[in-house]
GROMACS .gro file of N, CA and C in nm:
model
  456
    1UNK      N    1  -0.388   2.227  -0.093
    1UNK     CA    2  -0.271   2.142  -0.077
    1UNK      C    3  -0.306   2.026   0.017
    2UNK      N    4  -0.258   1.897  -0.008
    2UNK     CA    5  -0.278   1.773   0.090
    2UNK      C    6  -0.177   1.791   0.171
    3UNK      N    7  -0.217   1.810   0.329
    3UNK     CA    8  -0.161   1.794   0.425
    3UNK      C    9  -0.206   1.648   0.486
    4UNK      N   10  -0.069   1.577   0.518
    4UNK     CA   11  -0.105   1.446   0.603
    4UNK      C   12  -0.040   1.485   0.761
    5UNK      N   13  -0.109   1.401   0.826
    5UNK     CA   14  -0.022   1.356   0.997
    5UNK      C   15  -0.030   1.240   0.999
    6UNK      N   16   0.058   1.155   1.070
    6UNK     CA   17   0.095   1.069   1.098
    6UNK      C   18   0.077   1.072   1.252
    7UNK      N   19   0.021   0.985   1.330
    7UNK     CA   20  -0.013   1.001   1.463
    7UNK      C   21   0.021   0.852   1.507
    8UNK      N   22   0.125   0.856   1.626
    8UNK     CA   23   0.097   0.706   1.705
    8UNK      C   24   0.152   0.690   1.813
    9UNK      N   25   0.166   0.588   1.865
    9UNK     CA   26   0.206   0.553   2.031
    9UNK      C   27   0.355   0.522   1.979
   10UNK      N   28   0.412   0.567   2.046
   10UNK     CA   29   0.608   0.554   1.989
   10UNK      C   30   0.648   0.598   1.897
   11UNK      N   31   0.725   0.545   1.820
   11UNK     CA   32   0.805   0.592   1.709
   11UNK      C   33   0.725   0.538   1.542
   12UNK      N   34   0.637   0.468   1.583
   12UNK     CA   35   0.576   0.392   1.447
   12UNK      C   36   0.571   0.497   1.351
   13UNK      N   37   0.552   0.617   1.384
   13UNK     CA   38   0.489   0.729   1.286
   13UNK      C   39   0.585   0.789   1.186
   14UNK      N   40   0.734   0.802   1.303
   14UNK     CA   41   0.868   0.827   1.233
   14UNK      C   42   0.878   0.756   1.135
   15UNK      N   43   0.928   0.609   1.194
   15UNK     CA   44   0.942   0.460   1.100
   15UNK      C   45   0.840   0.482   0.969
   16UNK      N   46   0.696   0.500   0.958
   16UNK     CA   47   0.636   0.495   0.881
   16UNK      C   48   0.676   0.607   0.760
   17UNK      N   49   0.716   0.751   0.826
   17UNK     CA   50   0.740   0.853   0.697
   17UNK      C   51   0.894   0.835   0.661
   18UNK      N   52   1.021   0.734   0.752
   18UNK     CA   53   1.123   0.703   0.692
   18UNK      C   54   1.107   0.637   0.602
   19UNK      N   55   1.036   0.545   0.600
   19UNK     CA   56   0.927   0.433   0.487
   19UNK      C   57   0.912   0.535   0.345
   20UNK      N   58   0.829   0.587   0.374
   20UNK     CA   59   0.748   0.695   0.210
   20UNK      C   60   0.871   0.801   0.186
   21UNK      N   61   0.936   0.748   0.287
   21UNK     CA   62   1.110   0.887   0.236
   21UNK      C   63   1.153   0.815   0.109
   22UNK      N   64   1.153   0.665   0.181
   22UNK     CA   65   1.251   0.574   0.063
   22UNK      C   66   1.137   0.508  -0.078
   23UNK      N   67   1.006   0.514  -0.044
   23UNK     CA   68   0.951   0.469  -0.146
   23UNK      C   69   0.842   0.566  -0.208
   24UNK      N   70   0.880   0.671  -0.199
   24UNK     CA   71   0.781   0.795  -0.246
   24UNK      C   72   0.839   0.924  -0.274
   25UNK      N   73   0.987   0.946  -0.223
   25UNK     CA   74   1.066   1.069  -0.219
   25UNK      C   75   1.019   1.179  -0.167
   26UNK      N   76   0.966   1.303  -0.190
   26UNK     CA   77   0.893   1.410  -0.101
   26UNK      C   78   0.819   1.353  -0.031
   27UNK      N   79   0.820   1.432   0.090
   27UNK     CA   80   0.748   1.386   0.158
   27UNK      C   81   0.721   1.539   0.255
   28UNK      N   82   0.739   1.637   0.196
   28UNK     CA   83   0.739   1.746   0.264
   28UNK      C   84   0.552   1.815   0.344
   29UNK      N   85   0.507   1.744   0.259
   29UNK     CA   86   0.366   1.766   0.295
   29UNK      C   87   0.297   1.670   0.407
   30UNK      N   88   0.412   1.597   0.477
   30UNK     CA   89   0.354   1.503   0.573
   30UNK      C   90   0.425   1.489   0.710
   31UNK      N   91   0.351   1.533   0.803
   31UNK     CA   92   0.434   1.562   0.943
   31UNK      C   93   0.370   1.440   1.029
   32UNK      N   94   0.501   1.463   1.145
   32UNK     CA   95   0.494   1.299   1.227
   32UNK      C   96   0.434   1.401   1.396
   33UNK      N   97   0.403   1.267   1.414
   33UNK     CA   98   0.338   1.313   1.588
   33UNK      C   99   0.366   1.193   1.683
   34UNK      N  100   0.462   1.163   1.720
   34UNK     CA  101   0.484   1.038   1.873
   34UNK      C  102   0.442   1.053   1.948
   35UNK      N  103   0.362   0.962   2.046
   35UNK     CA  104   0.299   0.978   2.149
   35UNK      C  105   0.409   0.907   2.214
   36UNK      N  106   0.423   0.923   2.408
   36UNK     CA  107   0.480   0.881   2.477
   36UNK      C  108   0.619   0.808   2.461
   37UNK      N  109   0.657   0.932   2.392
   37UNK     CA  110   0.807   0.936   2.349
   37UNK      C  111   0.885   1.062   2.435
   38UNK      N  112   1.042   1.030   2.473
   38UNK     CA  113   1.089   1.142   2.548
   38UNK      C  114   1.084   1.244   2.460
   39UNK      N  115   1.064   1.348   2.452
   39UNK     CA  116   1.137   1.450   2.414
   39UNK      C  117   0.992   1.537   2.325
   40UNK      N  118   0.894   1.435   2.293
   40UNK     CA  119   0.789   1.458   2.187
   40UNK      C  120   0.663   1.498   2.298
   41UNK      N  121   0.589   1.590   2.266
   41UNK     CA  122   0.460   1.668   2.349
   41UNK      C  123   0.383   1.584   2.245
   42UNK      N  124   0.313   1.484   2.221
   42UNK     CA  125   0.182   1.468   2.088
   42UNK      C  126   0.066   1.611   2.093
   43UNK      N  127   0.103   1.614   2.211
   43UNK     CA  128  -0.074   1.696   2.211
   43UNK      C  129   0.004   1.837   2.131
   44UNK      N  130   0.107   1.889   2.217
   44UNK     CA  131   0.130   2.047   2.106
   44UNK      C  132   0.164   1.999   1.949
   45UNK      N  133   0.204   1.862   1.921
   45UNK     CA  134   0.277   1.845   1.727
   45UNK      C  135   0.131   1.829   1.676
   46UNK      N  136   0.022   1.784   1.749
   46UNK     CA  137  -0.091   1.768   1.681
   46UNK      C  138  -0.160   1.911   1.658
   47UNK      N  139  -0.143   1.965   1.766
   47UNK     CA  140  -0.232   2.097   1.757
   47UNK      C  141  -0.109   2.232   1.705
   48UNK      N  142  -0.044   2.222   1.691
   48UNK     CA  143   0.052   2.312   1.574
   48UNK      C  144   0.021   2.243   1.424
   49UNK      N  145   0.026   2.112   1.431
   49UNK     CA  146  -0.027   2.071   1.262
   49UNK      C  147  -0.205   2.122   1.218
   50UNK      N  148  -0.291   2.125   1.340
   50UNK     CA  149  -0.407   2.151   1.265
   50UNK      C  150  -0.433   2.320   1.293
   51UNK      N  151  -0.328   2.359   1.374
   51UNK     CA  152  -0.372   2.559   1.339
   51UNK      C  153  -0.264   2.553   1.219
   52UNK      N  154  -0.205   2.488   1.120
   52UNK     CA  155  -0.147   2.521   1.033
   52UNK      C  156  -0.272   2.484   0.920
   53UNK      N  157  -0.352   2.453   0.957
   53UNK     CA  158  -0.443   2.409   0.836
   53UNK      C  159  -0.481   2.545   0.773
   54UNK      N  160  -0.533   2.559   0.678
   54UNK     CA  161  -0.609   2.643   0.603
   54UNK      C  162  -0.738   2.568   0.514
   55UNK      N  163  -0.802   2.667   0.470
   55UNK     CA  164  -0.940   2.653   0.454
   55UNK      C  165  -0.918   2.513   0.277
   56UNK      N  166  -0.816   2.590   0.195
   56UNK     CA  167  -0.763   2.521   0.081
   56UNK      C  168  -0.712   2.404   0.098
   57UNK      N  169  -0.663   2.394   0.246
   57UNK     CA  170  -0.608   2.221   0.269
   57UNK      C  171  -0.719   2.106   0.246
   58UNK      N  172  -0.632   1.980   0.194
   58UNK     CA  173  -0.699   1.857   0.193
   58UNK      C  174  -0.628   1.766   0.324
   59UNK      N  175  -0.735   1.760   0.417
   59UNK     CA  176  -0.612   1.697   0.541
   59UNK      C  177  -0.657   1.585   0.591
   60UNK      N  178  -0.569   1.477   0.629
   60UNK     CA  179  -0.568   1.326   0.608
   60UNK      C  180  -0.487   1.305   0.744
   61UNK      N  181  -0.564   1.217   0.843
   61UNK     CA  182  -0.471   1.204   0.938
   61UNK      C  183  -0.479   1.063   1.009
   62UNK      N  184  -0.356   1.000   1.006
   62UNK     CA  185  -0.355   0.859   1.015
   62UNK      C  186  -0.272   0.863   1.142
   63UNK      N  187  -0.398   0.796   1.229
   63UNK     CA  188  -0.384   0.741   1.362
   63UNK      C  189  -0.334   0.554   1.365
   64UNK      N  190  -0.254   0.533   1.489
   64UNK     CA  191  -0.253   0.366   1.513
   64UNK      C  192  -0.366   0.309   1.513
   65UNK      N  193  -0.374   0.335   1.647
   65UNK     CA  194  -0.521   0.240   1.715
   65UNK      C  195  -0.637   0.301   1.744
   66UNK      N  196  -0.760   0.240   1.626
   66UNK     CA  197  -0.845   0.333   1.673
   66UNK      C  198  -0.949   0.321   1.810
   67UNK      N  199  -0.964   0.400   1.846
   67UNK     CA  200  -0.986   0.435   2.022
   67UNK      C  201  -0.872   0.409   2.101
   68UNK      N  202  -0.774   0.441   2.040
   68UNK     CA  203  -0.666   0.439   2.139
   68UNK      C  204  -0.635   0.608   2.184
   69UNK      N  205  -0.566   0.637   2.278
   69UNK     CA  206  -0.542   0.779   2.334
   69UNK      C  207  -0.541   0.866   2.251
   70UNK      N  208  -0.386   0.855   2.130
   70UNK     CA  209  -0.370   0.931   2.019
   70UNK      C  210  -0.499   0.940   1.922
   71UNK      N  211  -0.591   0.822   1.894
   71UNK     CA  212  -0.664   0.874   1.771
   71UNK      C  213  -0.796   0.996   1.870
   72UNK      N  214  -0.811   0.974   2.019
   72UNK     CA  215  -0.927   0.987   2.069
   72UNK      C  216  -0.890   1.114   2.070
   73UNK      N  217  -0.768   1.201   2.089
   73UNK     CA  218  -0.711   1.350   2.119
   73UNK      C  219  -0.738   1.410   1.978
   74UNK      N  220  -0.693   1.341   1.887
   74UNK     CA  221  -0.713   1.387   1.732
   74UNK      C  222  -0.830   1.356   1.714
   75UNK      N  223  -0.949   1.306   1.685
   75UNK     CA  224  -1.048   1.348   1.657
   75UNK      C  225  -1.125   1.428   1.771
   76UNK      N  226  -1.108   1.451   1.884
   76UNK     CA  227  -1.153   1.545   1.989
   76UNK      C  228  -1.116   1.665   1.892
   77UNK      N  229  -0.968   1.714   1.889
   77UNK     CA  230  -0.926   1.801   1.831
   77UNK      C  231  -0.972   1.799   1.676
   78UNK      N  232  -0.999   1.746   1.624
   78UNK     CA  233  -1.059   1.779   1.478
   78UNK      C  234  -1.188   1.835   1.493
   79UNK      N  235  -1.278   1.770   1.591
   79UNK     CA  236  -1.391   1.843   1.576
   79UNK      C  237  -1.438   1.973   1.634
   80UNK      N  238  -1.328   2.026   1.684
   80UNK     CA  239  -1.331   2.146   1.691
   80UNK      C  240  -1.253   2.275   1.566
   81UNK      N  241  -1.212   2.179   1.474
   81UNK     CA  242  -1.145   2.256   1.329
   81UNK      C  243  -1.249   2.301   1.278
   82UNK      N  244  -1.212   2.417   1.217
   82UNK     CA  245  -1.330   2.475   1.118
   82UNK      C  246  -1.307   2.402   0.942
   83UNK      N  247  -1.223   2.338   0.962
   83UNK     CA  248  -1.179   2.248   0.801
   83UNK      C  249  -1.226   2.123   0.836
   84UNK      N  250  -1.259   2.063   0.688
   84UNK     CA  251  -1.273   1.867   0.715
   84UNK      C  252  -1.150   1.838   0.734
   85UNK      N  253  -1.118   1.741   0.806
   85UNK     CA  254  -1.033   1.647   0.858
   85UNK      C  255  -1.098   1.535   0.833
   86UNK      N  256  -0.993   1.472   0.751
   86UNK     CA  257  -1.042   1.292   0.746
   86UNK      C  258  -0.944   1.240   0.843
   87UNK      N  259  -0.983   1.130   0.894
   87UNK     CA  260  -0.909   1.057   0.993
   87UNK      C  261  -0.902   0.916   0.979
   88UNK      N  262  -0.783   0.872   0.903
   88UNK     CA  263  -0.794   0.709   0.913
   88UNK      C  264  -0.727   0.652   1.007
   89UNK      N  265  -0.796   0.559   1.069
   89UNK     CA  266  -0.723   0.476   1.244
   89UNK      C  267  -0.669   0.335   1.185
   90UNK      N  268  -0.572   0.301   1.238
   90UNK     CA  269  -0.534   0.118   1.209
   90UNK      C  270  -0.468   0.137   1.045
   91UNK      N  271  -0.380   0.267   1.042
   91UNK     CA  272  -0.343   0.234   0.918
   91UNK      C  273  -0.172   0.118   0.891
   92UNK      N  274  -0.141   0.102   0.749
   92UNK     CA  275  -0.020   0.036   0.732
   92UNK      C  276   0.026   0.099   0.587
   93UNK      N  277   0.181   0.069   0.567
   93UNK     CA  278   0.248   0.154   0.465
   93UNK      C  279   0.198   0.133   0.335
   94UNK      N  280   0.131   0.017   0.253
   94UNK     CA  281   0.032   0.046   0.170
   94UNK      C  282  -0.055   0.127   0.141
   95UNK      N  283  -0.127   0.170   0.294
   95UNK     CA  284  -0.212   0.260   0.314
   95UNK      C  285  -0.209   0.393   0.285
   96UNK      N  286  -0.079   0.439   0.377
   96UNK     CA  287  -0.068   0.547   0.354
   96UNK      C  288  -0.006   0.604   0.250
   97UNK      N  289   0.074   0.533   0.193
   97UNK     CA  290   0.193   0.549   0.066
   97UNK      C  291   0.053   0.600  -0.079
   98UNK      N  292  -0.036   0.503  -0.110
   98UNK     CA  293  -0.162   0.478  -0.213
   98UNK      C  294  -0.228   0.657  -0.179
   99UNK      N  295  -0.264   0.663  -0.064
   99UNK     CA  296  -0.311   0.831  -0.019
   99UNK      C  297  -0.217   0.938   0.006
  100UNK      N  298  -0.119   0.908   0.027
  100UNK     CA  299  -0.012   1.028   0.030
  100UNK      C  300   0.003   1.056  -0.173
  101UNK      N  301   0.019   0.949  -0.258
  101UNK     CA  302   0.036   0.941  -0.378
  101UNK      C  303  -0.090   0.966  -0.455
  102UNK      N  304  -0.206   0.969  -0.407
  102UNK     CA  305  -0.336   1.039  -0.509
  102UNK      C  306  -0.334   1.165  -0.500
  103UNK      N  307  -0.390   1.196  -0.623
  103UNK     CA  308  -0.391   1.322  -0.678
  103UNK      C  309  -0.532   1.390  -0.587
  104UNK      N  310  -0.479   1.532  -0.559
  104UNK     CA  311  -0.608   1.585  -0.530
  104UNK      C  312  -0.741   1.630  -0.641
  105UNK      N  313  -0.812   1.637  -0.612
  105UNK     CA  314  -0.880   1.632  -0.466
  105UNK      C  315  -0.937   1.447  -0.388
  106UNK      N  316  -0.943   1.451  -0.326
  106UNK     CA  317  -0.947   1.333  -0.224
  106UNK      C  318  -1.077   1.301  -0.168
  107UNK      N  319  -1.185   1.199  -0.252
  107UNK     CA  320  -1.264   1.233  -0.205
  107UNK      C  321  -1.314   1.104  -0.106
  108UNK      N  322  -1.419   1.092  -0.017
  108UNK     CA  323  -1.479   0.989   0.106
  108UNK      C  324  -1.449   0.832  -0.001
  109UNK      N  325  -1.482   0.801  -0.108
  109UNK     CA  326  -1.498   0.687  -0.179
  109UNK      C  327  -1.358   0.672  -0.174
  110UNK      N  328  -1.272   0.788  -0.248
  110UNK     CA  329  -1.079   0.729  -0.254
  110UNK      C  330  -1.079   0.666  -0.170
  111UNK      N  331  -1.075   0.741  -0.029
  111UNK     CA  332  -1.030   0.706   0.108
  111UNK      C  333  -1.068   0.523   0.121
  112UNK      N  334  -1.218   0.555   0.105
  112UNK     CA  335  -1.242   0.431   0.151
  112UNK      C  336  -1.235   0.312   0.008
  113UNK      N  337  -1.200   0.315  -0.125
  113UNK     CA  338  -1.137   0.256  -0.164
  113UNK      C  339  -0.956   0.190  -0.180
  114UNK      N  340  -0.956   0.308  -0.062
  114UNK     CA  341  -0.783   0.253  -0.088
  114UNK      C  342  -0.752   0.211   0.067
  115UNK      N  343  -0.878   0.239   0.194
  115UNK     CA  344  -0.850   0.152   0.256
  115UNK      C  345  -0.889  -0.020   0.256
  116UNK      N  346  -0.963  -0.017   0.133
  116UNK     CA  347  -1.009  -0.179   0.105
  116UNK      C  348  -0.908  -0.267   0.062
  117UNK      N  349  -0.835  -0.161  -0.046
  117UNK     CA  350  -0.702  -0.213  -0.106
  117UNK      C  351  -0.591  -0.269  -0.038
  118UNK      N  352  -0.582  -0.167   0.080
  118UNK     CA  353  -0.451  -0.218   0.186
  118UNK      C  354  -0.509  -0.325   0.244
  119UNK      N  355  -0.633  -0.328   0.324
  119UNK     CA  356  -0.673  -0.452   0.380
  119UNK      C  357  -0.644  -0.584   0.301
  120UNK      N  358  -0.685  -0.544   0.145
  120UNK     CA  359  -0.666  -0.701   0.120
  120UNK      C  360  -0.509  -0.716   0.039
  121UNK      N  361  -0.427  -0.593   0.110
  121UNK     CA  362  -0.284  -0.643   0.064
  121UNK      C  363  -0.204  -0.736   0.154
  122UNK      N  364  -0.291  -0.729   0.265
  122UNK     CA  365  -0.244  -0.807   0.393
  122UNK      C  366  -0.267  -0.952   0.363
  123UNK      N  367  -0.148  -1.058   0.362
  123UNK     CA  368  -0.155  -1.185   0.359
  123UNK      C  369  -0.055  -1.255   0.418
  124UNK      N  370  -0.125  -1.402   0.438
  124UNK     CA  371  -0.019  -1.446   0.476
  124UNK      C  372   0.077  -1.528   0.410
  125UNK      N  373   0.219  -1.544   0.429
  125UNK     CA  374   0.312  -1.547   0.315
  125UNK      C  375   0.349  -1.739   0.379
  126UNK      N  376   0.282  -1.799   0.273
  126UNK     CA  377   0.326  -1.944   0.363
  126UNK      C  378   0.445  -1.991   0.281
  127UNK      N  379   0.568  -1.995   0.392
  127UNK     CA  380   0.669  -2.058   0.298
  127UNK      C  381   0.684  -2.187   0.298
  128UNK      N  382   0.693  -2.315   0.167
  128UNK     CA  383   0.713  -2.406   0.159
  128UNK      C  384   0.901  -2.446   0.200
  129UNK      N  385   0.893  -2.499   0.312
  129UNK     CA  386   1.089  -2.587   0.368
  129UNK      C  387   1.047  -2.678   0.363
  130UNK      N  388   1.122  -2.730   0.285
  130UNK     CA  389   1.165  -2.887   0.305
  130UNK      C  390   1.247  -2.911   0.399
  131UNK      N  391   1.292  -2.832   0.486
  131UNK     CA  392   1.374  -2.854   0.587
  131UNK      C  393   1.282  -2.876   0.712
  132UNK      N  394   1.127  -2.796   0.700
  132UNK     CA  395   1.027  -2.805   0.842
  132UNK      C  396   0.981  -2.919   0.788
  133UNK      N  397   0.948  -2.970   0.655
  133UNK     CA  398   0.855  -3.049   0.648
  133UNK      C  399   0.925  -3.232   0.648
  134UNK      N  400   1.097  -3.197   0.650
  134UNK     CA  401   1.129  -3.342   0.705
  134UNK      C  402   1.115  -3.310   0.857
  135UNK      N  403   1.149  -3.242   0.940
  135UNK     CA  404   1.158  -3.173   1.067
  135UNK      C  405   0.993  -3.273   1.110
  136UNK      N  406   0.902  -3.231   1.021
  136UNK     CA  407   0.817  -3.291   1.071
  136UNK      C  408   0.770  -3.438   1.081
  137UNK      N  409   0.829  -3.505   0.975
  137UNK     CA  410   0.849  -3.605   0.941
  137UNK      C  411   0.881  -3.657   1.069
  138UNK      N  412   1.025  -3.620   1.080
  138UNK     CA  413   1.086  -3.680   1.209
  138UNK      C  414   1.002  -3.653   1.343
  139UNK      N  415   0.932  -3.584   1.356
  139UNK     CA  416   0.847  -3.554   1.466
  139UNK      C  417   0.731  -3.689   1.424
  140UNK      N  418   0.626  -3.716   1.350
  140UNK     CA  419   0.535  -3.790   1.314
  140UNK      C  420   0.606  -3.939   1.325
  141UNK      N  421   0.742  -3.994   1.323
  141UNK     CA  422   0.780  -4.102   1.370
  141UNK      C  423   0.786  -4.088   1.493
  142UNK      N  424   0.845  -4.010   1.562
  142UNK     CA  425   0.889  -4.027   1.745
  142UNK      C  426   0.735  -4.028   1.779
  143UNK      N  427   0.638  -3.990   1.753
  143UNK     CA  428   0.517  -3.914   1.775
  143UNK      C  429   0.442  -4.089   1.723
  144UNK      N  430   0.410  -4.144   1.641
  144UNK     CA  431   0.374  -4.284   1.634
  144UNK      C  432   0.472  -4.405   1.728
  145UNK      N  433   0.594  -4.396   1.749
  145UNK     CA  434   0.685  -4.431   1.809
  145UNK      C  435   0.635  -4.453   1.952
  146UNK      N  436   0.604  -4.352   2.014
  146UNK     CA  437   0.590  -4.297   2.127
  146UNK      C  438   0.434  -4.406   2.134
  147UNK      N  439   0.382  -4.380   2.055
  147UNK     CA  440   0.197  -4.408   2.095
  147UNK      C  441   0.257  -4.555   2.110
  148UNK      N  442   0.342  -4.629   1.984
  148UNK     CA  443   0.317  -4.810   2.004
  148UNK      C  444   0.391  -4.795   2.115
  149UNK      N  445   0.491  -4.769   2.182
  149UNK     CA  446   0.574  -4.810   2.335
  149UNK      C  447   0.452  -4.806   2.429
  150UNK      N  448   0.357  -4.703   2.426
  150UNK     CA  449   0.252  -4.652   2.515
  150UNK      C  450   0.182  -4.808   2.571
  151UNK      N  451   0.144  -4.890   2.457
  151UNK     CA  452   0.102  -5.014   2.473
  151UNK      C  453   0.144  -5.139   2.547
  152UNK      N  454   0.285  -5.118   2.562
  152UNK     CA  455   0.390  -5.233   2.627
  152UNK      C  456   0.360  -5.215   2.732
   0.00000   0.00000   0.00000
């Protein structure tokens, strides 16, 4: 069975599986872990999710920042699992949505083909206004304006 975690500094991890609630529906196979949140221990939600592992699990665990506190405790703690643990750091909801949604089994190439995929889903969205681009207009007169007075 694919077991995921979700691992991060605040609430991102929540936010992220409220995310795959609304664009993936089950989501029962994927548990959250907050770091330096009231009420949340990370270190016991991480280490209750990997003594729940079993030998049959496929387990996938998506950290924020990698070398940040949370990913450095989870892979400390993975390498003491007797199961593989994959660990992806710096993930986003493309990311994880594409790997929560493949079929098992899951292998090193998926992973790292579907983190190529999210990378290049990232863009930037340039919107054309005609409202900035008279805006600028009017800036490029005061702005030549300005230079001929400079001369007087």
């Amino acid at each position: 069975m694919k077991k995921i975690l979700i691992a991060s500094h605040g609430r991102l991890a929540e936010g992220m599986l409220s995310t795959l609630n609304i664009i993936a529906g089950d989501t029962t196979n994927i548990t959250t872990a907050s770091g330096y949140v009231e009420g949340h221990d990370i270190k016991k939600e991480v280490d209750l999710f990997i003594d729940s592992l079993s030998k049959t699990d496929e387990t996938i665990i998506f950290t924020d920042l990698y070398g940040g506190s949370v990913n450095q405790y989870i892979t400390e703690k993975a390498a003491t699992c007797h199961y593989p643990i994959n660990i992806i750091s710096g993930f986003n909801a493309p990311l994880v949505l594409s790997i929560a949604l493949l079929p098992d089994p899951i292998s090193k190439s998926d992973i790292e083909s579907q983190i190529l995929q999210a990378r290049d889903g990232m863009k930037l969205v340039e919107i054309q206004n005609p409202l900035i681009e008279e805006h600028d207009e009017e800036l490029d007169f005061f702005e030549t304006h300005d230079k001929e007075n400079e001369h007087d």
